[in-house]
Coordinates of C-alpha atoms in Angstrom, one line a residue:
X3 CA 335.1 119.3 35.3
X4 CA 335.3 120.8 31.8
X5 CA 335.4 118.4 28.7
X6 CA 338.1 119.0 26.2
X7 CA 338.2 118.7 22.4
X8 CA 341.4 118.7 20.4
X9 CA 340.9 121.3 17.6
X10 CA 344.3 120.7 15.9
X11 CA 344.6 118.6 12.8
X12 CA 340.9 118.4 12.2
X13 CA 338.7 118.4 9.0
X14 CA 335.4 120.0 9.9
X15 CA 332.0 120.6 8.5
X16 CA 331.4 124.3 8.7
X17 CA 328.2 125.8 9.9
X18 CA 325.9 126.5 7.1
X19 CA 322.3 127.7 7.0
X20 CA 319.8 124.9 6.4
X21 CA 322.6 122.5 5.5
X22 CA 324.1 121.6 8.9
X23 CA 321.1 119.6 10.1
X24 CA 321.4 115.9 11.4
X25 CA 321.4 114.0 8.2
X26 CA 324.2 116.1 6.6
X27 CA 326.3 116.2 9.8
X28 CA 326.2 112.4 9.9
X29 CA 327.1 112.1 6.2
X30 CA 330.1 114.3 6.8
X31 CA 331.2 112.1 9.6
X32 CA 330.7 109.0 7.6
X33 CA 332.9 110.3 4.9
X34 CA 335.8 111.4 7.2
X35 CA 335.0 114.7 8.9
X36 CA 336.3 114.8 12.4
X37 CA 334.0 117.5 13.8
X38 CA 330.7 118.9 12.5
X39 CA 329.0 122.2 13.3
X40 CA 325.3 122.9 13.2
X41 CA 323.8 125.6 11.2
X42 CA 323.6 128.8 13.2
X43 CA 320.5 128.7 15.6
X44 CA 319.5 132.0 17.2
X45 CA 319.5 132.0 21.0
X46 CA 315.8 132.8 21.5
X47 CA 314.9 130.0 19.2
X48 CA 316.5 127.5 21.5
X49 CA 315.2 129.1 24.5
X50 CA 311.6 128.7 23.5
X51 CA 312.2 125.0 22.6
X52 CA 311.5 122.0 24.8
X53 CA 313.8 119.0 25.1
X54 CA 312.4 115.6 24.2
X55 CA 313.9 112.2 24.1
X56 CA 312.7 110.7 20.9
X57 CA 312.4 106.8 21.6
X58 CA 311.3 105.9 18.1
X59 CA 314.2 107.6 16.4
X60 CA 316.8 107.2 19.2
X61 CA 317.5 111.0 19.1
X62 CA 317.3 114.0 21.4
X63 CA 315.0 116.7 19.9
X64 CA 314.6 120.3 20.8
X65 CA 311.1 121.4 19.7
X66 CA 309.7 124.8 19.2
X67 CA 306.7 125.1 21.4
X68 CA 304.9 127.4 19.0
X69 CA 304.6 125.2 15.9
X70 CA 306.2 121.8 16.6
X71 CA 309.3 122.3 14.3
X72 CA 312.5 120.6 15.2
X73 CA 314.9 123.4 16.2
X74 CA 317.8 120.9 16.8
X75 CA 318.1 117.1 16.6
X76 CA 321.1 114.9 17.6
X77 CA 321.8 111.3 18.1
X78 CA 324.6 109.1 19.6
X79 CA 326.5 108.7 16.3
X80 CA 327.6 112.3 16.5
X81 CA 328.1 112.5 20.2
X82 CA 331.4 114.2 21.1
X83 CA 331.7 115.6 17.6
X84 CA 328.7 118.0 17.1
X85 CA 329.3 121.7 17.9
X86 CA 326.3 124.0 18.3
X87 CA 326.8 127.4 16.7
X88 CA 324.6 130.0 18.2
X89 CA 323.6 133.5 17.0
X90 CA 323.5 135.9 20.0
X91 CA 324.0 139.3 21.1
X92 CA 323.1 138.8 24.7
X93 CA 325.3 137.4 27.6
X94 CA 322.2 136.2 29.5
X95 CA 320.6 134.3 26.6
X96 CA 323.9 132.9 25.5
X97 CA 324.6 131.5 28.9
X98 CA 321.0 130.2 29.3
X99 CA 321.4 128.4 25.9
X100 CA 324.9 127.0 27.0
X101 CA 323.6 125.7 30.2
X102 CA 320.6 124.2 28.5
X103 CA 322.4 122.4 25.6
X104 CA 325.7 121.4 27.3
X105 CA 324.9 117.9 27.9
X106 CA 323.7 117.2 24.3
X107 CA 326.6 118.9 22.2
X108 CA 330.3 118.7 22.5
X109 CA 331.0 122.5 22.3
X110 CA 329.5 125.8 21.8
X111 CA 330.5 128.2 19.0
X112 CA 329.4 131.9 18.8
X113 CA 328.9 133.2 15.3
X114 CA 330.8 136.4 14.9
X115 CA 331.1 136.3 11.2
X116 CA 327.7 136.3 9.6
X117 CA 327.4 139.6 7.4
X118 CA 323.6 139.2 6.7
X119 CA 321.3 142.0 7.7
X120 CA 319.3 139.8 10.0
X121 CA 322.3 139.1 12.1
X122 CA 323.8 142.6 12.0
X123 CA 320.5 144.4 12.8
X124 CA 320.1 142.1 15.8
X125 CA 323.7 142.9 17.1
X126 CA 324.8 139.3 16.2
X127 CA 327.2 137.8 13.6
X128 CA 329.8 140.3 12.2
X129 CA 328.2 143.1 14.3
X130 CA 330.0 141.7 17.4
X131 CA 333.4 142.3 15.7
X132 CA 332.7 145.9 16.0
X133 CA 331.3 145.7 19.5
X134 CA 334.3 144.0 21.2
X135 CA 333.3 144.5 24.8
X136 CA 330.0 142.6 24.1
X137 CA 331.7 140.0 22.2
X138 CA 334.3 139.3 24.9
X139 CA 331.6 139.4 27.6
X140 CA 329.6 136.7 25.9
X141 CA 332.6 134.5 25.5
X142 CA 333.9 135.1 29.0
X143 CA 330.4 134.3 30.4
X144 CA 330.1 131.1 28.4
X145 CA 333.6 129.8 29.3
X146 CA 332.8 130.4 32.9
X147 CA 329.3 129.0 32.8
X148 CA 329.5 125.9 30.9
X149 CA 331.4 122.4 31.1
X150 CA 332.2 122.1 27.4
X151 CA 334.6 124.0 25.1
X152 CA 333.7 127.4 23.8
X153 CA 334.8 128.8 20.5
X154 CA 333.9 131.6 18.0
X155 CA 334.1 132.1 14.2
X156 CA 335.1 135.4 12.8
X157 CA 335.8 137.2 9.5
X158 CA 339.0 139.0 8.7
X159 CA 339.1 142.8 9.0
X160 CA 340.2 145.0 6.1
X161 CA 343.5 145.7 8.1
X162 CA 345.3 142.4 8.9
X163 CA 346.8 144.1 12.1
X164 CA 343.2 144.8 13.3
X165 CA 342.3 141.1 12.7
X166 CA 345.3 139.9 14.8
X167 CA 344.4 142.4 17.7
X168 CA 340.9 141.2 17.6
X169 CA 341.8 137.5 17.7
X170 CA 344.1 138.1 20.5
X171 CA 341.4 139.8 22.5
X172 CA 339.0 137.1 21.8
X173 CA 341.7 134.5 22.8
X174 CA 342.1 136.1 26.1
X175 CA 338.5 135.1 27.1
X176 CA 339.6 131.5 27.5
X177 CA 338.1 130.1 24.3
X178 CA 339.5 126.9 23.0
X179 CA 339.8 127.6 19.3
X180 CA 338.9 130.3 16.7
X181 CA 337.5 129.9 13.3
X182 CA 338.6 132.5 10.7
X183 CA 336.9 133.1 7.4
X184 CA 339.3 134.8 5.1
X185 CA 337.0 137.4 3.8
X186 CA 335.8 140.7 5.1
X187 CA 332.2 141.5 6.1
X188 CA 331.6 143.1 2.6
X189 CA 333.1 140.3 0.6
X190 CA 331.2 137.3 -0.8
X191 CA 332.2 133.8 -2.1
X192 CA 333.1 135.2 -5.5
X193 CA 335.9 137.3 -4.0
X194 CA 339.3 135.5 -3.5
X195 CA 340.0 134.2 0.2
X196 CA 342.7 136.0 2.1
X197 CA 344.8 133.1 3.0
X198 CA 347.7 135.3 4.2
X199 CA 345.6 137.1 6.7
X200 CA 344.4 133.7 8.1
X201 CA 348.0 132.6 8.3
X202 CA 349.1 135.7 10.2
X203 CA 346.4 135.1 12.8
X204 CA 347.3 131.5 13.1
X205 CA 351.0 132.5 13.8
X206 CA 350.0 135.1 16.3
X207 CA 347.7 133.0 18.5
X208 CA 348.4 130.2 21.1
X209 CA 345.1 128.5 20.5
X210 CA 344.1 126.4 17.3
X211 CA 343.0 128.5 14.4
X212 CA 340.5 126.8 11.9
X213 CA 340.8 128.1 8.4
X214 CA 337.6 128.7 6.4
X215 CA 336.7 130.1 3.1
X216 CA 338.7 127.9 0.7
X217 CA 335.9 126.1 -1.2
X218 CA 336.8 127.6 -4.5
X219 CA 340.0 125.5 -4.5
X220 CA 338.6 122.4 -2.8
X221 CA 337.4 119.4 -4.8
X222 CA 338.8 116.6 -2.7
X223 CA 340.4 115.8 0.7
X224 CA 343.9 116.6 -0.5
X225 CA 342.9 120.1 -1.4
X226 CA 341.8 120.6 2.2
X227 CA 345.3 119.8 3.3
X228 CA 346.8 122.1 0.8
X229 CA 344.5 125.0 2.0
X230 CA 345.4 124.3 5.6
X231 CA 349.2 124.5 4.7
X232 CA 348.8 127.8 2.8
X233 CA 346.9 129.3 5.8
X234 CA 349.4 128.0 8.4
X235 CA 346.9 126.0 10.2
X236 CA 346.4 122.3 10.8
X237 CA 342.5 122.5 10.8
X238 CA 340.0 123.5 8.1
X239 CA 336.3 123.9 8.1
X240 CA 334.7 123.4 4.8
X241 CA 331.3 124.9 3.8
X242 CA 330.2 125.2 0.2
X243 CA 332.5 122.5 -1.2
X244 CA 331.0 120.0 1.4
X245 CA 327.4 121.3 0.7
X246 CA 328.0 120.4 -3.0
X247 CA 329.5 116.9 -2.4
X248 CA 330.1 116.0 1.2
X249 CA 332.2 113.0 0.1
X250 CA 335.2 115.5 -0.3
X251 CA 336.2 114.4 3.2
X252 CA 336.9 110.8 2.0
X253 CA 340.4 109.7 2.0
X254 CA 339.8 107.6 -1.3
X255 CA 338.4 110.6 -3.1
X256 CA 334.8 111.9 -3.7
X257 CA 332.0 109.7 -4.8
X258 CA 329.6 110.1 -7.7
X259 CA 327.0 112.8 -6.9
X260 CA 324.1 110.4 -7.2
X261 CA 325.6 108.0 -4.7
X262 CA 326.1 110.9 -2.2
X263 CA 322.4 112.0 -2.7
X264 CA 321.1 108.5 -2.2
X265 CA 323.0 108.2 1.1
X266 CA 321.9 111.5 2.2
X267 CA 318.3 110.6 1.6
X268 CA 318.6 107.3 3.5
X269 CA 319.9 109.4 6.5
X270 CA 317.0 111.8 5.9
X271 CA 314.5 109.2 6.0
X272 CA 316.1 107.3 8.9
X273 CA 316.1 110.5 11.1
X274 CA 312.8 111.7 9.9
X275 CA 314.2 115.0 8.4
X276 CA 311.8 117.6 7.2
X277 CA 310.9 117.3 3.4
X278 CA 311.6 121.0 2.9
X279 CA 315.1 120.9 4.4
X280 CA 316.0 117.7 2.6
X281 CA 314.8 119.2 -0.7
X282 CA 316.8 122.2 -0.2
X283 CA 320.0 120.3 0.6
X284 CA 319.6 118.1 -2.5
X285 CA 319.1 121.2 -4.6
X286 CA 322.3 122.7 -3.4
X287 CA 324.0 119.3 -4.3
X288 CA 322.6 119.4 -7.9
X289 CA 323.7 123.0 -8.4
X290 CA 323.6 123.5 -12.2
X291 CA 321.6 120.2 -12.6
X292 CA 318.6 121.9 -11.0
X293 CA 317.3 122.5 -14.6
X294 CA 317.8 119.0 -15.6
X295 CA 314.8 116.4 -15.9
X296 CA 315.8 115.1 -12.3
X297 CA 316.1 118.7 -11.0
X298 CA 312.7 119.6 -12.4
X299 CA 311.2 116.5 -10.7
X300 CA 312.8 117.5 -7.5
X301 CA 311.5 121.0 -7.8
X302 CA 308.0 119.6 -8.1
X303 CA 308.3 117.4 -5.1
X304 CA 306.7 118.2 -1.9
X305 CA 306.8 115.0 0.4
X306 CA 309.7 112.9 1.3
X307 CA 308.2 110.0 -0.6
X308 CA 308.2 112.1 -3.8
X309 CA 311.8 113.1 -3.3
X310 CA 312.9 109.6 -2.7
X311 CA 311.1 108.2 -5.6
X312 CA 313.4 110.2 -7.9
X313 CA 316.5 108.2 -6.6
X314 CA 314.6 104.8 -6.3
X315 CA 314.3 105.0 -2.7
X316 CA 310.6 105.2 -2.5
X317 CA 309.9 101.8 -1.0
X318 CA 312.5 102.4 1.7
X319 CA 311.0 105.7 2.5
X320 CA 307.4 104.4 2.6
X321 CA 308.3 101.4 4.7
X322 CA 310.4 103.4 7.2
X323 CA 307.7 106.1 7.7
X324 CA 305.0 103.5 8.2
X325 CA 307.0 101.6 10.7
X326 CA 307.8 104.9 12.6
X327 CA 304.1 105.7 12.4
X328 CA 302.9 102.4 13.9
X329 CA 305.7 102.4 16.4
X330 CA 303.7 105.4 17.9
X331 CA 305.9 108.3 16.7
X332 CA 304.4 111.6 17.6
X333 CA 304.7 113.5 14.4
X334 CA 303.8 116.7 12.5
X335 CA 300.3 115.3 12.2
X336 CA 300.0 115.3 16.0
X337 CA 301.3 118.9 16.4
X338 CA 298.8 121.1 18.4
X339 CA 299.1 124.7 19.4
X340 CA 300.4 125.0 22.9
X341 CA 299.7 128.6 23.9
X342 CA 296.5 127.7 25.9
X343 CA 297.1 126.3 29.2
X344 CA 294.6 124.3 31.3
X345 CA 293.8 127.4 33.5
X346 CA 292.9 129.5 30.3
X347 CA 296.1 131.5 30.3
X348 CA 297.0 132.2 26.7
X349 CA 300.7 132.7 27.3
X350 CA 303.0 129.9 28.2
X351 CA 305.8 132.3 29.1
X352 CA 306.6 136.0 28.7
X353 CA 308.7 135.5 25.6
X354 CA 305.7 134.2 23.6
X355 CA 303.7 136.4 21.5
X356 CA 300.1 137.3 22.5
X357 CA 297.4 135.1 21.1
X358 CA 295.1 136.4 18.4
X359 CA 291.3 136.9 18.7
X360 CA 290.9 134.1 16.2
X361 CA 292.2 131.7 18.7
X362 CA 288.8 131.8 20.5
X363 CA 287.2 130.2 17.4
X364 CA 287.9 126.7 18.6
X365 CA 286.1 127.2 22.0
X366 CA 283.2 128.9 20.4
X367 CA 282.6 126.0 18.0
X368 CA 282.1 123.6 20.9
X369 CA 278.6 125.0 21.5
X370 CA 277.6 124.8 17.8
X371 CA 274.6 122.6 17.1
X372 CA 276.0 121.2 13.7
X373 CA 277.8 118.0 13.9
X374 CA 281.6 118.2 13.6
X375 CA 283.2 115.8 11.1
X376 CA 287.0 115.6 11.6
X377 CA 289.8 113.6 9.9
X378 CA 293.5 114.0 9.9
X379 CA 294.0 115.2 6.4
X380 CA 296.8 117.5 5.1
X381 CA 296.9 119.4 1.8
X382 CA 299.7 118.6 -0.5
X383 CA 299.8 121.2 -3.2
X384 CA 301.7 119.0 -5.8
X385 CA 298.7 116.5 -5.7
X386 CA 296.7 119.1 -7.7
X387 CA 298.2 120.0 -11.1
X388 CA 295.1 122.0 -12.2
X389 CA 293.6 124.7 -10.1
X390 CA 290.1 123.6 -11.1
X391 CA 290.9 120.3 -9.2
X392 CA 291.7 122.1 -5.9
X393 CA 289.5 120.9 -3.0
X394 CA 287.8 124.2 -2.6
X395 CA 287.0 124.4 -6.3
X396 CA 285.7 120.8 -6.2
X397 CA 283.5 121.7 -3.3
X398 CA 282.2 124.7 -4.9
X399 CA 281.2 122.8 -8.0
X400 CA 279.7 120.0 -5.9
X401 CA 277.5 122.8 -4.3
X402 CA 276.3 124.1 -7.5
X403 CA 275.6 120.7 -9.1
X404 CA 273.5 119.7 -6.1
X405 CA 271.7 123.0 -5.5
X406 CA 273.4 123.6 -2.2
X407 CA 274.6 126.9 -0.6
X408 CA 278.3 127.6 -0.9
X409 CA 280.5 126.4 1.9
X410 CA 281.4 129.0 4.6
X411 CA 285.0 128.9 5.9
X412 CA 286.3 130.1 9.3
X413 CA 289.9 130.0 10.1
X414 CA 291.5 129.5 13.5
X415 CA 295.1 130.7 14.2
X416 CA 297.1 129.6 17.2
X417 CA 300.8 130.4 17.4
X418 CA 302.0 129.8 13.9
X419 CA 299.4 127.2 13.0
X420 CA 296.1 127.3 11.2
X421 CA 292.9 125.1 11.0
X422 CA 289.7 125.8 9.1
X423 CA 286.2 124.9 9.9
X424 CA 283.7 124.5 7.1
X425 CA 279.9 125.0 7.5
X426 CA 278.2 123.1 4.6
X427 CA 274.7 121.6 4.2
X428 CA 274.0 121.7 8.0
X429 CA 277.2 120.2 9.1
X430 CA 280.6 121.2 10.0
X431 CA 284.0 119.7 8.7
X432 CA 287.6 120.2 9.9
X433 CA 290.9 118.6 9.7
X434 CA 292.8 117.7 12.8
X435 CA 296.2 118.5 10.9
X436 CA 297.2 122.2 11.7
X437 CA 298.6 123.7 8.5
X438 CA 301.2 126.4 8.3
X439 CA 299.1 128.8 6.4
X440 CA 295.5 129.9 6.1
X441 CA 295.1 128.9 2.3
X442 CA 296.3 125.3 3.0
X443 CA 294.1 124.9 6.1
X444 CA 291.0 125.8 4.1
X445 CA 292.0 123.4 1.3
X446 CA 292.5 120.6 4.0
X447 CA 289.0 121.2 5.5
X448 CA 287.5 121.0 2.0
X449 CA 289.3 117.7 1.5
X450 CA 287.6 116.4 4.7
X451 CA 284.2 117.7 3.5
X452 CA 284.6 115.9 0.1
X453 CA 285.9 112.8 1.7
X454 CA 282.8 112.6 4.0
X455 CA 280.5 113.3 1.3
X456 CA 282.0 110.6 -0.9
X457 CA 283.4 112.9 -3.5
X458 CA 287.0 111.9 -2.5
X459 CA 288.4 108.4 -2.0
X460 CA 290.0 107.5 1.3
X461 CA 292.3 105.1 -0.5
X462 CA 293.4 107.9 -2.9
X463 CA 294.0 110.3 -0.1
X464 CA 296.2 107.6 1.6
X465 CA 298.0 106.7 -1.8
X466 CA 298.9 110.4 -2.4
X467 CA 300.0 111.0 1.3
X468 CA 297.2 113.3 2.4
X469 CA 296.1 110.8 5.0
X470 CA 298.0 108.1 7.0
X471 CA 296.7 104.4 6.9
X472 CA 295.3 102.7 10.0
X473 CA 296.2 99.2 10.8
X474 CA 292.9 98.2 9.0
X475 CA 294.1 99.7 5.8
X476 CA 297.8 98.6 5.9
X477 CA 298.8 95.0 5.7
X478 CA 301.2 93.7 8.1
X479 CA 301.2 96.7 10.4
X480 CA 300.3 96.9 14.1
X481 CA 299.1 99.9 16.0
X482 CA 296.5 102.7 15.8
X483 CA 296.7 105.7 13.8
X484 CA 298.3 108.5 15.8
X485 CA 296.0 110.7 17.5
X486 CA 296.1 114.2 19.0
X487 CA 298.9 113.9 21.4
X488 CA 301.3 116.5 22.2
X489 CA 304.0 116.9 19.5
X490 CA 307.7 116.0 19.9
X491 CA 308.4 117.5 16.5
X492 CA 308.9 114.4 14.5
X493 CA 307.4 114.5 11.0
X494 CA 305.7 111.6 9.4
X495 CA 304.3 110.4 6.2
X496 CA 302.8 112.9 3.7
X497 CA 304.1 116.0 5.6
X498 CA 303.8 119.0 3.4
X499 CA 307.0 120.6 2.1
X500 CA 305.5 124.1 3.1
X501 CA 306.2 123.2 6.8
X502 CA 308.7 125.7 7.8
X503 CA 312.3 124.6 8.8
X504 CA 313.9 126.0 12.0
X505 CA 314.0 129.7 11.7
X506 CA 317.8 130.5 11.6
X507 CA 319.8 133.3 10.4
X508 CA 322.1 133.0 7.5
X509 CA 325.4 131.3 8.6
X510 CA 328.7 132.4 7.1

């Protein structure tokens, strides 16, 4: 039996690239939004993800098998209200995603409005408006295959009559509602939104039409109502205005920006959001204030701790992350490449890229005679204000001062992850933290070498987030430091902001 969503008379958080992750969706719901859309997630990204129930956070996580990043995370607080927007040009992939996700989201929306090159070249987004047979086939297959509502989001065509005809054809597929952005594929936010075109579509269709594109005229909830009235709709999805200050959904009016940022950061810490995604969203809130002293501090931040310190939430961040750590959360630090199976096959499935020759380095090191010194250390660039103090530079100077040969670096690459092994003074050093690029992997290995040789202090590395404390170094905490278990994608203390966020296309 199909579930039903009433799409009329709704205030909705629109799908937005990088913005529509769990903390922002929950913030919008707290402030009065009725429904929330995810950012657009491309179908193949979801299909190579694995579903995990995260007992520590109380969430359901879809984790990219190649690098451990969280592709999608949801929690009970948004159940029945979160709509997954997918980017797709394939009937088969769209149906596979719908079937895989239908128990964790309230509805599926197909992006047919994104004008970015990435989407168009892949036959997705606005390209589907000019390939109507494919667009209709995707929607028809989804409606037939899943037990939750299916919708789509489009842009208006240059000719309003074409827009009406298009919308009627899409309505015939059995979708439950349609979102209409009042700009053409060549128009951008600086262009006025065509409210009349949206109104004509709304009048012509039998299903609810959700008006979109009115952020230039929206600063509070009442403005959303006025925009809906001008577009002859009862429902509106808000993008940029909500991105700037999500409290525009409040009946009692918007809150001061600092209050909104603090609440957003609390949710980001509570749900272990990635530092890079958190930083991006706060930057979008600050807008012109990015050049202010606070904005500059944010720009220089790399860890969640550093971001939270700016808004006096450092203690809350530190305590929460340590509690999660000692509760046994499997975090970014536990992420391991997964292309190697137990039988030696280097491909987990036919959609995965072939492994590189460098991936054999780990196995070859197992036969080396030099001892292997390993610690879980990550490299955080903002901890080093002077290039001369970078770990590799310090290790080089250490070698010169002690008359030792220079360190030799070998880098392993598996999937999208990197780890370096250093040979220095008859021993080998490496970090069990897999970095997202070659340079950082070398710096992390150098930190391990400096730590083991007494040049770096363990307490200092813990203080600046490069290492996590164990129960022996943290008062009042129980549990052991998380080891090398399989990832469920949850990031923990000191995670580097250079960790990539889910790879998604621009959402419009």
